[in-house]
Short mmCIF file of C-alpha atoms and ligand atoms in Angstrom, two decimals:
data_model
loop_
_atom_site.label_atom_id
_atom_site.label_comp_id
_atom_site.label_asym_id
_atom_site.label_seq_id
_atom_site.Cartn_x
_atom_site.Cartn_y
_atom_site.Cartn_z
CA UNK J 1 -213.24 -46.98 -61.88
CA UNK J 2 -210.70 -45.36 -59.02
CA UNK J 3 -207.75 -46.85 -57.67
CA UNK J 4 -205.08 -46.51 -55.01
CA UNK J 5 -201.52 -47.67 -55.31
CA UNK J 6 -199.16 -46.99 -52.59
CA UNK J 7 -195.61 -46.84 -53.38
CA UNK J 8 -194.33 -45.40 -56.42
CA UNK J 9 -191.49 -47.67 -57.18
CA UNK J 10 -190.47 -49.50 -60.77
CA UNK J 11 -193.91 -51.76 -60.23
CA UNK J 12 -196.09 -48.57 -58.65
CA UNK J 13 -195.58 -46.42 -61.01
CA UNK J 14 -195.92 -48.87 -64.32
CA UNK J 15 -199.32 -49.86 -62.86
CA UNK J 16 -200.93 -46.55 -61.97
CA UNK J 17 -199.94 -45.23 -65.81
CA UNK J 18 -200.95 -48.31 -67.43
CA UNK J 19 -204.76 -48.49 -65.24
CA UNK J 20 -204.79 -44.86 -66.07
CA UNK J 21 -203.61 -45.95 -69.61
CA UNK J 22 -206.95 -48.22 -69.32
CA UNK J 23 -209.44 -45.57 -68.36
CA UNK J 24 -209.15 -45.82 -64.40
CA UNK J 25 -208.73 -42.63 -62.19
CA UNK J 26 -205.06 -43.18 -60.52
CA UNK J 27 -204.21 -41.65 -57.34
CA UNK J 28 -200.21 -42.63 -56.51
CA UNK J 29 -199.44 -43.07 -52.97
CA UNK J 30 -195.35 -42.31 -52.12
CA UNK J 31 -193.79 -40.91 -49.13
CA UNK J 32 -191.39 -39.75 -51.47
CA UNK J 33 -192.00 -36.68 -52.24
CA UNK J 34 -189.21 -36.07 -55.02
CA UNK J 35 -191.02 -38.84 -56.75
CA UNK J 36 -194.50 -37.32 -56.21
CA UNK J 37 -194.01 -33.98 -57.73
CA UNK J 38 -192.26 -35.71 -60.63
CA UNK J 39 -195.22 -38.28 -61.41
CA UNK J 40 -197.04 -34.70 -61.13
CA UNK J 41 -194.81 -32.49 -63.36
CA UNK J 42 -195.55 -35.54 -66.24
CA UNK J 43 -192.09 -36.91 -65.61
CA UNK J 44 -191.73 -40.86 -64.54
CA UNK J 45 -189.60 -41.15 -61.93
CA UNK J 46 -187.66 -44.33 -63.30
CA UNK J 47 -186.52 -45.00 -66.66
CA UNK J 48 -189.34 -47.89 -68.78
CA UNK J 49 -189.60 -48.06 -72.52
CA UNK J 50 -193.08 -46.59 -72.96
CA UNK J 51 -193.69 -45.21 -69.56
CA UNK J 52 -192.97 -41.20 -69.85
CA UNK J 53 -195.11 -41.09 -72.31
CA UNK J 54 -198.00 -42.75 -70.60
CA UNK J 55 -196.82 -40.42 -67.58
CA UNK J 56 -196.87 -37.32 -69.33
CA UNK J 57 -200.48 -37.85 -71.17
CA UNK J 58 -201.88 -38.81 -67.82
CA UNK J 59 -200.57 -36.55 -65.34
CA UNK J 60 -203.05 -33.65 -63.84
CA UNK J 61 -205.86 -35.83 -65.60
CA UNK J 62 -206.35 -39.72 -64.49
CA UNK J 63 -203.18 -39.80 -63.09
CA UNK J 64 -202.05 -37.71 -59.85
CA UNK J 65 -199.45 -38.64 -56.70
CA UNK J 66 -199.98 -37.37 -53.36
CA UNK J 67 -198.05 -38.28 -49.86
CA UNK J 68 -201.56 -38.42 -48.54
CA UNK J 69 -203.05 -41.64 -47.46
CA UNK J 70 -206.47 -39.72 -46.97
CA UNK J 71 -206.22 -40.02 -50.77
CA UNK J 72 -207.35 -43.55 -51.00
CA UNK J 73 -210.68 -42.81 -48.87
CA UNK J 74 -212.15 -41.57 -52.41
CA UNK J 75 -210.90 -44.82 -54.41
CA UNK J 76 -212.41 -48.36 -54.88
CA UNK J 77 -209.30 -50.29 -54.13
CA UNK J 78 -205.79 -50.23 -53.32
CA UNK J 79 -203.41 -52.02 -54.14
CA UNK J 80 -200.09 -52.64 -52.34
CA UNK J 81 -196.85 -51.97 -54.66
CA UNK J 82 -193.92 -51.57 -51.73
CA UNK J 83 -190.54 -53.23 -52.20
CA UNK J 84 -190.00 -56.52 -50.01
CA UNK J 85 -186.09 -56.96 -49.93
CA UNK J 86 -184.02 -60.05 -48.86
CA UNK J 87 -182.87 -60.95 -46.10
CA UNK J 88 -179.70 -62.39 -45.68
CA UNK J 89 -180.91 -65.92 -45.05
CA UNK J 90 -183.43 -65.52 -48.15
CA UNK J 91 -186.32 -64.51 -46.40
CA UNK J 92 -188.65 -62.05 -47.22
CA UNK J 93 -188.45 -58.45 -45.25
CA UNK J 94 -191.96 -57.88 -44.54
CA UNK J 95 -191.35 -54.34 -42.77
CA UNK J 96 -191.86 -52.05 -45.33
CA UNK J 97 -195.05 -53.93 -46.59
CA UNK J 98 -196.25 -54.03 -42.75
CA UNK J 99 -195.35 -50.23 -42.43
CA UNK J 100 -197.72 -49.48 -45.35
CA UNK J 101 -200.62 -52.29 -44.87
CA UNK J 102 -200.84 -50.11 -41.23
CA UNK J 103 -200.88 -47.01 -43.20
CA UNK J 104 -203.81 -48.58 -45.13
CA UNK J 105 -206.00 -49.41 -42.15
CA UNK J 106 -205.52 -46.34 -39.94
CA UNK J 107 -206.92 -44.55 -43.23
CA UNK J 108 -209.51 -46.82 -43.86
CA UNK J 109 -210.86 -46.42 -39.89
CA UNK J 110 -212.37 -43.35 -41.66
CA UNK J 111 -213.69 -45.00 -44.70
CA UNK J 112 -217.42 -44.81 -45.59
CA UNK J 113 -218.10 -48.25 -47.87
CA UNK J 114 -217.14 -50.86 -48.74
CA UNK J 115 -213.17 -51.16 -49.92
CA UNK J 116 -210.57 -53.77 -51.40
CA UNK J 117 -206.80 -53.90 -50.51
CA UNK J 118 -205.18 -55.93 -52.98
CA UNK J 119 -201.49 -57.25 -52.76
CA UNK J 120 -199.10 -56.40 -55.43
CA UNK J 121 -196.09 -57.09 -54.34
CA UNK J 122 -194.50 -60.98 -54.17
CA UNK J 123 -194.99 -62.12 -51.45
CA UNK J 124 -194.76 -65.62 -49.87
CA UNK J 125 -197.99 -67.89 -49.62
CA UNK J 126 -200.49 -66.69 -46.71
CA UNK J 127 -198.62 -63.49 -46.05
CA UNK J 128 -201.63 -61.65 -47.66
CA UNK J 129 -204.16 -63.74 -44.81
CA UNK J 130 -201.60 -63.62 -42.12
CA UNK J 131 -200.08 -60.21 -41.81
CA UNK J 132 -201.68 -57.56 -43.79
CA UNK J 133 -205.32 -58.50 -43.33
CA UNK J 134 -204.95 -58.71 -39.37
CA UNK J 135 -202.74 -55.37 -39.38
CA UNK J 136 -205.52 -53.86 -41.90
CA UNK J 137 -208.46 -55.29 -39.53
CA UNK J 138 -206.42 -54.19 -36.32
CA UNK J 139 -205.82 -50.23 -37.67
CA UNK J 140 -208.82 -49.97 -39.19
CA UNK J 141 -211.32 -51.52 -36.98
CA UNK J 142 -213.03 -52.66 -39.56
CA UNK J 143 -214.38 -56.54 -40.77
CA UNK J 144 -212.50 -58.28 -43.23
CA UNK J 145 -215.13 -59.86 -45.38
CA UNK J 146 -217.66 -57.27 -44.90
CA UNK J 147 -216.50 -53.91 -44.69
CA UNK J 148 -213.65 -54.88 -46.60
CA UNK J 149 -211.51 -57.49 -48.52
CA UNK J 150 -208.24 -58.25 -48.91
CA UNK J 151 -206.95 -59.69 -52.46
CA UNK J 152 -203.76 -61.05 -54.69
CA UNK J 153 -203.16 -60.01 -57.86
CA UNK J 154 -199.03 -60.53 -58.93
CA UNK J 155 -196.94 -58.89 -61.51
CA UNK J 156 -195.07 -60.03 -64.14
CA UNK J 157 -193.27 -57.93 -65.56
CA UNK J 158 -189.62 -57.58 -67.11
CA UNK J 159 -187.40 -54.64 -66.63
CA UNK J 160 -186.68 -53.01 -69.90
CA UNK J 161 -190.38 -54.31 -70.86
CA UNK J 162 -192.73 -53.35 -68.35
CA UNK J 163 -195.41 -51.29 -69.95
CA UNK J 164 -195.79 -53.80 -72.51
CA UNK J 165 -195.45 -56.74 -70.47
CA UNK J 166 -198.42 -55.66 -68.52
CA UNK J 167 -200.98 -53.96 -70.93
CA UNK J 168 -200.11 -57.18 -73.16
CA UNK J 169 -200.28 -59.88 -70.47
CA UNK J 170 -199.83 -63.77 -70.70
CA UNK J 171 -202.16 -64.07 -67.96
CA UNK J 172 -203.90 -61.90 -65.70
CA UNK J 173 -203.92 -63.72 -62.34
CA UNK J 174 -206.77 -62.14 -59.41
CA UNK J 175 -206.73 -63.98 -55.96
CA UNK J 176 -209.68 -63.29 -53.65
CA UNK J 177 -211.47 -64.62 -50.78
CA UNK J 178 -215.03 -63.49 -51.50
CA UNK J 179 -217.36 -63.17 -54.39
CA UNK J 180 -217.53 -59.26 -53.78
CA UNK J 181 -214.09 -59.31 -53.86
CA UNK J 182 -213.67 -61.19 -56.69
CA UNK J 183 -215.76 -59.27 -58.60
CA UNK J 184 -214.15 -55.93 -58.10
CA UNK J 185 -211.43 -57.35 -59.70
CA UNK J 186 -212.59 -58.59 -62.57
CA UNK J 187 -214.13 -55.01 -63.19
CA UNK J 188 -210.44 -53.63 -62.35
CA UNK J 189 -209.45 -55.39 -64.75
CA UNK J 190 -211.81 -55.86 -67.57
CA UNK J 191 -210.96 -52.88 -70.00
CA UNK J 192 -207.21 -54.21 -69.82
CA UNK J 193 -208.18 -57.77 -70.95
CA UNK J 194 -210.58 -56.42 -73.25
CA UNK J 195 -207.62 -54.05 -74.36
CA UNK J 196 -205.52 -56.94 -74.42
CA UNK J 197 -207.20 -59.16 -77.05
CA UNK J 198 -208.42 -61.79 -74.15
CA UNK J 199 -205.74 -63.07 -72.04
CA UNK J 200 -206.52 -66.00 -69.82
CA UNK J 201 -207.80 -64.70 -66.38
CA UNK J 202 -207.06 -66.51 -63.64
CA UNK J 203 -209.79 -66.19 -60.76
CA UNK J 204 -208.31 -68.18 -57.63
CA UNK J 205 -207.65 -67.71 -54.25
CA UNK J 206 -205.07 -64.98 -52.59
CA UNK J 207 -202.72 -67.66 -51.66
CA UNK J 208 -202.87 -69.56 -54.58
CA UNK J 209 -202.17 -66.19 -56.43
CA UNK J 210 -199.36 -65.77 -54.17
CA UNK J 211 -198.09 -68.96 -54.65
CA UNK J 212 -198.09 -69.01 -58.72
CA UNK J 213 -195.68 -65.75 -58.76
CA UNK J 214 -192.76 -67.71 -56.98
CA UNK J 215 -193.80 -70.79 -59.40
CA UNK J 216 -193.55 -68.47 -62.46
CA UNK J 217 -190.29 -67.63 -61.46
CA UNK J 218 -189.13 -69.92 -60.02
CA UNK J 219 -189.13 -72.34 -63.60
CA UNK J 220 -187.78 -69.88 -64.96
CA UNK J 221 -185.19 -69.53 -63.40
CA UNK J 222 -184.67 -73.48 -62.99
CA UNK J 223 -185.43 -73.45 -66.82
CA UNK J 224 -182.48 -71.70 -67.29
CA UNK J 225 -180.44 -73.48 -64.60
CA UNK J 226 -181.04 -76.90 -66.15
CA UNK J 227 -179.97 -75.26 -69.18
CA UNK J 228 -176.94 -74.43 -67.97
CA UNK J 229 -176.20 -78.16 -66.69
CA UNK J 230 -177.26 -80.14 -70.04
CA UNK J 231 -174.56 -76.76 -71.47
CA UNK J 232 -171.66 -77.47 -69.08
CA UNK J 233 -172.47 -81.21 -70.13
CA UNK J 234 -172.19 -80.43 -73.81
CA UNK J 235 -168.86 -78.31 -73.07
CA UNK J 236 -167.61 -81.47 -71.66
CA UNK J 237 -168.26 -83.52 -74.40
CA UNK J 238 -167.14 -81.15 -76.68
CA UNK J 239 -170.79 -80.65 -77.89
CA UNK J 240 -172.30 -77.90 -78.84
CA UNK J 241 -175.04 -76.46 -76.55
CA UNK J 242 -176.31 -74.27 -78.92
CA UNK J 243 -177.61 -76.66 -81.20
CA UNK J 244 -178.43 -79.09 -78.44
CA UNK J 245 -180.54 -76.72 -76.97
CA UNK J 246 -182.18 -75.09 -79.77
CA UNK J 247 -183.61 -78.60 -80.64
CA UNK J 248 -185.06 -79.27 -77.34
CA UNK J 249 -186.80 -76.12 -77.39
CA UNK J 250 -188.32 -77.30 -80.57
CA UNK J 251 -190.75 -79.30 -78.54
CA UNK J 252 -193.82 -77.88 -78.38
CA UNK J 253 -194.06 -79.08 -74.15
CA UNK J 254 -190.55 -77.49 -73.83
CA UNK J 255 -190.28 -73.91 -75.50
CA UNK J 256 -187.28 -72.20 -76.48
CA UNK J 257 -187.57 -69.29 -74.33
CA UNK J 258 -185.25 -69.42 -71.18
CA UNK J 259 -183.42 -71.74 -72.63
CA UNK J 260 -180.13 -69.62 -72.96
CA UNK J 261 -177.43 -70.93 -71.34
CA UNK J 262 -174.67 -68.61 -69.73
CA UNK J 263 -173.41 -67.02 -66.90
CA UNK J 264 -176.65 -67.72 -65.37
CA UNK J 265 -179.59 -65.61 -64.34
CA UNK J 266 -179.62 -62.49 -62.28
CA UNK J 267 -181.89 -59.21 -61.58
CA UNK J 268 -183.79 -57.97 -59.00
CA UNK J 269 -186.10 -60.67 -58.80
CA UNK J 270 -185.13 -64.61 -59.66
CA UNK J 271 -182.58 -64.75 -57.15
CA UNK J 272 -184.60 -63.65 -54.43
CA UNK J 273 -188.19 -64.88 -55.42
CA UNK J 274 -186.19 -68.61 -55.70
CA UNK J 275 -184.90 -67.60 -51.64
CA UNK J 276 -187.82 -66.39 -50.56
CA UNK J 277 -189.67 -69.76 -51.45
CA UNK J 278 -187.08 -71.96 -50.71
CA UNK J 279 -186.67 -70.14 -47.23
CA UNK J 280 -190.72 -70.69 -46.27
CA UNK J 281 -190.63 -74.25 -48.09
CA UNK J 282 -188.05 -75.22 -45.25
CA UNK J 283 -189.78 -72.82 -42.40
CA UNK J 284 -192.94 -74.88 -43.93
CA UNK J 285 -190.63 -78.29 -43.38
CA UNK J 286 -190.34 -78.77 -47.01
CA UNK J 287 -186.49 -78.83 -48.70
CA UNK J 288 -187.23 -77.84 -52.19
CA UNK J 289 -184.42 -79.89 -53.63
CA UNK J 290 -184.83 -79.02 -56.87
CA UNK J 291 -185.01 -75.32 -56.33
CA UNK J 292 -181.62 -75.42 -54.21
CA UNK J 293 -179.79 -77.33 -57.27
CA UNK J 294 -181.03 -74.47 -59.58
CA UNK J 295 -179.56 -71.93 -57.29
CA UNK J 296 -176.26 -74.06 -57.04
CA UNK J 297 -176.03 -74.44 -60.59
CA UNK J 298 -176.29 -70.30 -61.04
CA UNK J 299 -173.78 -69.66 -58.16
CA UNK J 300 -171.02 -71.95 -60.24
CA UNK J 301 -171.14 -70.62 -63.54
CA UNK J 302 -168.90 -67.76 -62.90
CA UNK J 303 -166.88 -69.69 -61.02
CA UNK J 304 -166.41 -71.90 -64.10
CA UNK J 305 -166.26 -69.06 -66.24
CA UNK J 306 -162.49 -68.50 -63.87
CA UNK J 307 -161.73 -71.80 -64.35
CA UNK J 308 -162.03 -71.79 -67.92
CA UNK J 309 -159.98 -68.90 -67.72
CA UNK J 310 -156.89 -70.30 -65.90
CA UNK J 311 -156.84 -73.04 -68.43
CA UNK J 312 -155.30 -70.32 -70.78
CA UNK J 313 -153.68 -67.81 -68.29
CA UNK J 314 -152.95 -67.04 -64.92
CA UNK J 315 -155.45 -64.34 -63.54
CA UNK J 316 -153.06 -63.32 -60.58
CA UNK J 317 -151.42 -59.86 -61.45
CA UNK J 318 -153.38 -60.72 -65.17
CA UNK J 319 -155.20 -57.21 -66.72
CA UNK J 320 -158.73 -58.92 -66.93
CA UNK J 321 -161.97 -56.80 -68.59
CA UNK J 322 -165.20 -57.99 -67.38
CA UNK J 323 -167.73 -56.81 -70.52
CA UNK J 324 -171.40 -56.42 -69.04
CA UNK J 325 -171.72 -55.14 -65.69
CA UNK J 326 -175.94 -54.83 -65.66
CA UNK J 327 -177.69 -58.17 -65.10
CA UNK J 328 -179.27 -57.99 -69.06
CA UNK J 329 -178.75 -56.09 -72.03
CA UNK J 330 -181.03 -52.97 -72.36
CA UNK J 331 -180.99 -51.97 -68.42
CA UNK J 332 -178.45 -50.35 -66.22
CA UNK J 333 -179.30 -52.53 -63.23
CA UNK J 334 -176.48 -54.50 -61.58
CA UNK J 335 -178.90 -55.88 -58.78
CA UNK J 336 -177.59 -59.36 -58.25
CA UNK J 337 -175.57 -59.17 -61.65
CA UNK J 338 -173.48 -62.47 -62.45
CA UNK J 339 -170.48 -59.74 -63.06
CA UNK J 340 -170.79 -59.11 -59.19
CA UNK J 341 -169.51 -62.73 -58.28
CA UNK J 342 -167.09 -62.83 -61.38
CA UNK J 343 -165.31 -59.65 -60.10
CA UNK J 344 -165.46 -60.89 -57.02
CA UNK J 345 -163.62 -63.69 -57.76
CA UNK J 346 -160.94 -62.65 -60.15
CA UNK J 347 -160.00 -60.10 -57.28
CA UNK J 348 -160.06 -62.57 -54.80
CA UNK J 349 -157.16 -64.45 -57.47
CA UNK J 350 -155.45 -61.00 -57.28
CA UNK J 351 -156.36 -59.87 -61.18
CA UNK J 352 -156.20 -56.46 -62.11
CA UNK J 353 -159.74 -55.55 -63.09
CA UNK J 354 -161.33 -52.90 -65.90
CA UNK J 355 -164.91 -53.21 -65.94
CA UNK J 356 -167.06 -51.62 -69.03
CA UNK J 357 -171.22 -51.74 -69.59
CA UNK J 358 -172.60 -49.18 -72.09
CA UNK J 359 -174.92 -47.64 -69.36
CA UNK J 360 -173.75 -49.51 -65.99
CA UNK J 361 -170.91 -48.40 -65.16
CA UNK J 362 -172.25 -45.71 -62.53
CA UNK J 363 -174.22 -48.98 -60.34
CA UNK J 364 -171.23 -50.72 -60.53
CA UNK J 365 -169.12 -48.51 -59.10
CA UNK J 366 -170.62 -48.72 -56.26
CA UNK J 367 -170.02 -52.57 -55.29
CA UNK J 368 -166.76 -51.90 -56.81
CA UNK J 369 -165.07 -48.66 -55.96
CA UNK J 370 -161.82 -49.36 -56.64
CA UNK J 371 -161.44 -51.11 -59.77
CA UNK J 372 -160.93 -49.68 -62.94
CA UNK J 373 -163.61 -48.33 -65.66
CA UNK J 374 -163.42 -47.87 -69.24
CA UNK J 375 -166.11 -45.35 -71.70
CA UNK J 376 -165.73 -48.33 -74.00
CA UNK J 377 -165.22 -51.96 -74.81
CA UNK J 378 -162.22 -51.16 -77.22
CA UNK J 379 -160.96 -49.35 -74.60
CA UNK J 380 -161.48 -52.25 -71.75
CA UNK J 381 -159.55 -54.52 -74.05
CA UNK J 382 -156.73 -52.15 -74.71
CA UNK J 383 -153.66 -54.11 -72.99
CA UNK J 384 -155.92 -56.48 -71.00
CA UNK J 385 -154.53 -60.31 -70.84
CA UNK J 386 -157.94 -62.00 -70.88
CA UNK J 387 -161.66 -60.25 -71.54
CA UNK J 388 -164.67 -62.01 -69.77
CA UNK J 389 -168.37 -61.32 -71.17
CA UNK J 390 -171.06 -61.44 -68.89
CA UNK J 391 -174.13 -59.77 -70.45
CA UNK J 392 -175.56 -60.32 -73.94
CA UNK J 393 -174.91 -56.76 -74.94
CA UNK J 394 -175.27 -56.65 -78.91
CA UNK J 395 -172.35 -54.65 -79.22
CA UNK J 396 -169.85 -57.47 -78.20
CA UNK J 397 -171.05 -59.18 -81.52
CA UNK J 398 -170.00 -56.30 -83.22
CA UNK J 399 -166.26 -56.65 -81.76
CA UNK J 400 -163.88 -57.66 -83.97
CA UNK J 401 -160.62 -55.31 -84.62
CA UNK J 402 -160.94 -54.34 -80.97
CA UNK J 403 -159.08 -57.69 -79.69
CA UNK J 404 -156.04 -56.56 -81.55
CA UNK J 405 -155.37 -53.95 -78.98
CA UNK J 406 -155.47 -57.00 -76.39
CA UNK J 407 -151.51 -57.40 -74.98
CA UNK J 408 -152.88 -61.68 -74.67
CA UNK J 409 -156.33 -62.19 -76.25
CA UNK J 410 -158.08 -64.76 -74.06
CA UNK J 411 -161.74 -64.66 -74.23
CA UNK J 412 -164.39 -66.38 -72.19
CA UNK J 413 -167.60 -65.65 -73.68
CA UNK J 414 -170.44 -66.35 -70.78
CA UNK J 415 -173.14 -65.65 -72.71
CA UNK J 416 -172.02 -66.63 -76.61
CA UNK J 417 -172.18 -63.91 -78.25
CA UNK J 418 -168.42 -62.75 -79.62
CA UNK J 419 -167.83 -63.67 -82.93
CA UNK J 420 -165.12 -66.54 -83.48
CA UNK J 421 -162.03 -64.73 -85.21
CA UNK J 422 -158.38 -65.57 -85.75
CA UNK J 423 -156.17 -64.19 -83.38
CA UNK J 424 -157.86 -64.56 -79.92
CA UNK J 425 -157.77 -67.71 -78.09
CA UNK J 426 -161.95 -68.19 -77.57
CA UNK J 427 -163.79 -70.05 -74.96
CA UNK J 428 -167.50 -69.99 -74.58
CA UNK J 429 -168.75 -70.88 -71.44
CA UNK J 430 -170.79 -73.65 -72.42
C1 UDX L 1 -188.24 -61.62 -64.02
C2 UDX L 1 -189.70 -62.62 -64.91
O1 UDX L 1 -189.30 -62.58 -66.53
C3 UDX L 1 -190.46 -60.75 -64.58
O2 UDX L 1 -191.83 -61.80 -65.52
C4 UDX L 1 -190.58 -60.94 -63.53
O3 UDX L 1 -191.88 -60.24 -62.85
C5 UDX L 1 -189.59 -60.31 -62.62
O4 UDX L 1 -187.94 -61.49 -63.11
P1 UDX L 1 -186.55 -59.71 -65.31
O5 UDX L 1 -185.90 -59.57 -63.67
O6 UDX L 1 -186.63 -58.15 -65.81
O7 UDX L 1 -187.89 -60.25 -65.08
O8 UDX L 1 -185.23 -60.11 -66.37
P2 UDX L 1 -185.60 -61.46 -67.11
O9 UDX L 1 -185.93 -60.88 -68.87
O10 UDX L 1 -186.41 -62.50 -67.41
O11 UDX L 1 -183.87 -61.87 -67.26
C6 UDX L 1 -183.56 -62.70 -65.58
C7 UDX L 1 -182.38 -63.19 -65.76
O12 UDX L 1 -181.76 -64.35 -66.41
C8 UDX L 1 -181.46 -62.35 -66.63
O13 UDX L 1 -179.91 -62.38 -66.02
C9 UDX L 1 -180.90 -62.44 -67.55
O14 UDX L 1 -179.28 -62.84 -68.12
C10 UDX L 1 -180.67 -64.37 -67.40
N1 UDX L 1 -181.37 -65.16 -68.93
C11 UDX L 1 -182.60 -65.33 -68.88
C12 UDX L 1 -180.70 -65.99 -69.00
O15 UDX L 1 -179.49 -66.30 -68.65
N2 UDX L 1 -181.15 -67.34 -70.25
C13 UDX L 1 -182.19 -66.97 -70.72
O16 UDX L 1 -182.76 -67.72 -71.66
C14 UDX L 1 -183.19 -65.97 -70.27
#
């Protein structure tokens, strides 16, 4: 089939390359000429394991990129994979999606025959029906349900495993309003589903598909927050929370994934998506108490780290090493990293902060240009009074003699990853 993907950011580039891999002819439309040139040269514009190989393999053949929206005219379906950033009050900013929908609509005015426009971006329920579809209709002059249809196909990609998550999904969710759109979406995903060994395909409505994405992320984020709440209780009683949560995870109704207690969840999705669905619920007249509590627990974890530090040392004037700046290991992404509120709180308390991360230093420098950054964990620890561990990079598990170079070796471990040893005052957060 012929597919057009609007947007070549993180999701757009990944799905474009993966759709090409399963046999579709794909054109990726983006306004950024550098990104377009990069894809056409066979270079992935973002770093994701396996993506470079796919872009290199298919560029110039089943995958091409362009800045010209007319490219969608020669395709069967268009996927909108544009950013939906957060506003301060948690609502998502739809302006980029709206501009994309207008451009697609204007282009479709010249379309001969039926077309399907699918929302791939994460948008709150009813956005595709009530915002995207009217823009497409107004700009194209075409009739929804006759000349064209809308669909919604949420994405469950994790950073660092986006390609394998797309090619080997736990489930495929296809939202549509008409039989024709449902059949077309099925045709798009059949080769992927077959290749992936037949994961469940959920055929549903458009707003249900939108909600499934939020429910999925809200559930996972809440699961971590619940684990953190329980682990905090364990800590008060001197109980090993890891043993408790490992045992709890053995119940097949609960499962062991996303029970990793610690300093909490960050990244580009969980914080944004939970805030957006809470804000959307409030607009609809419902107070999402459980999700608000999940956010509150998550906000509390970095503060608790500082409280634990205070039990051992006064942060004011102390040299404090923050180990790990990325929101999770395996990425240089610092968006909503727990290191950000922690460093803010340390600076407020008058600490002299030195940060270290194997790959995320440059990105964190944009948030905190004035703190020190070390080139290695050993350098960060040398002369420090305390160390706070924020990201579970494997290399922190191997730290040992490096602690001897600390002035006063107080270690507060936000990811329960450092090996306890003599000579350090060790406290895990949970
Ligand atoms: C997440 C979802 O997993 C993915 O399905 C969705 O499409 C996008 O959001 P991602 O943001 O890449 O993916 O990260 P993920 O691996 O899910 O981790 C999110 C955060 O939760 C990280 O900060 C991580 O450190 C934290 N986390 C994860 C925990 O604190 N404990 C855990 O047990 C698991």
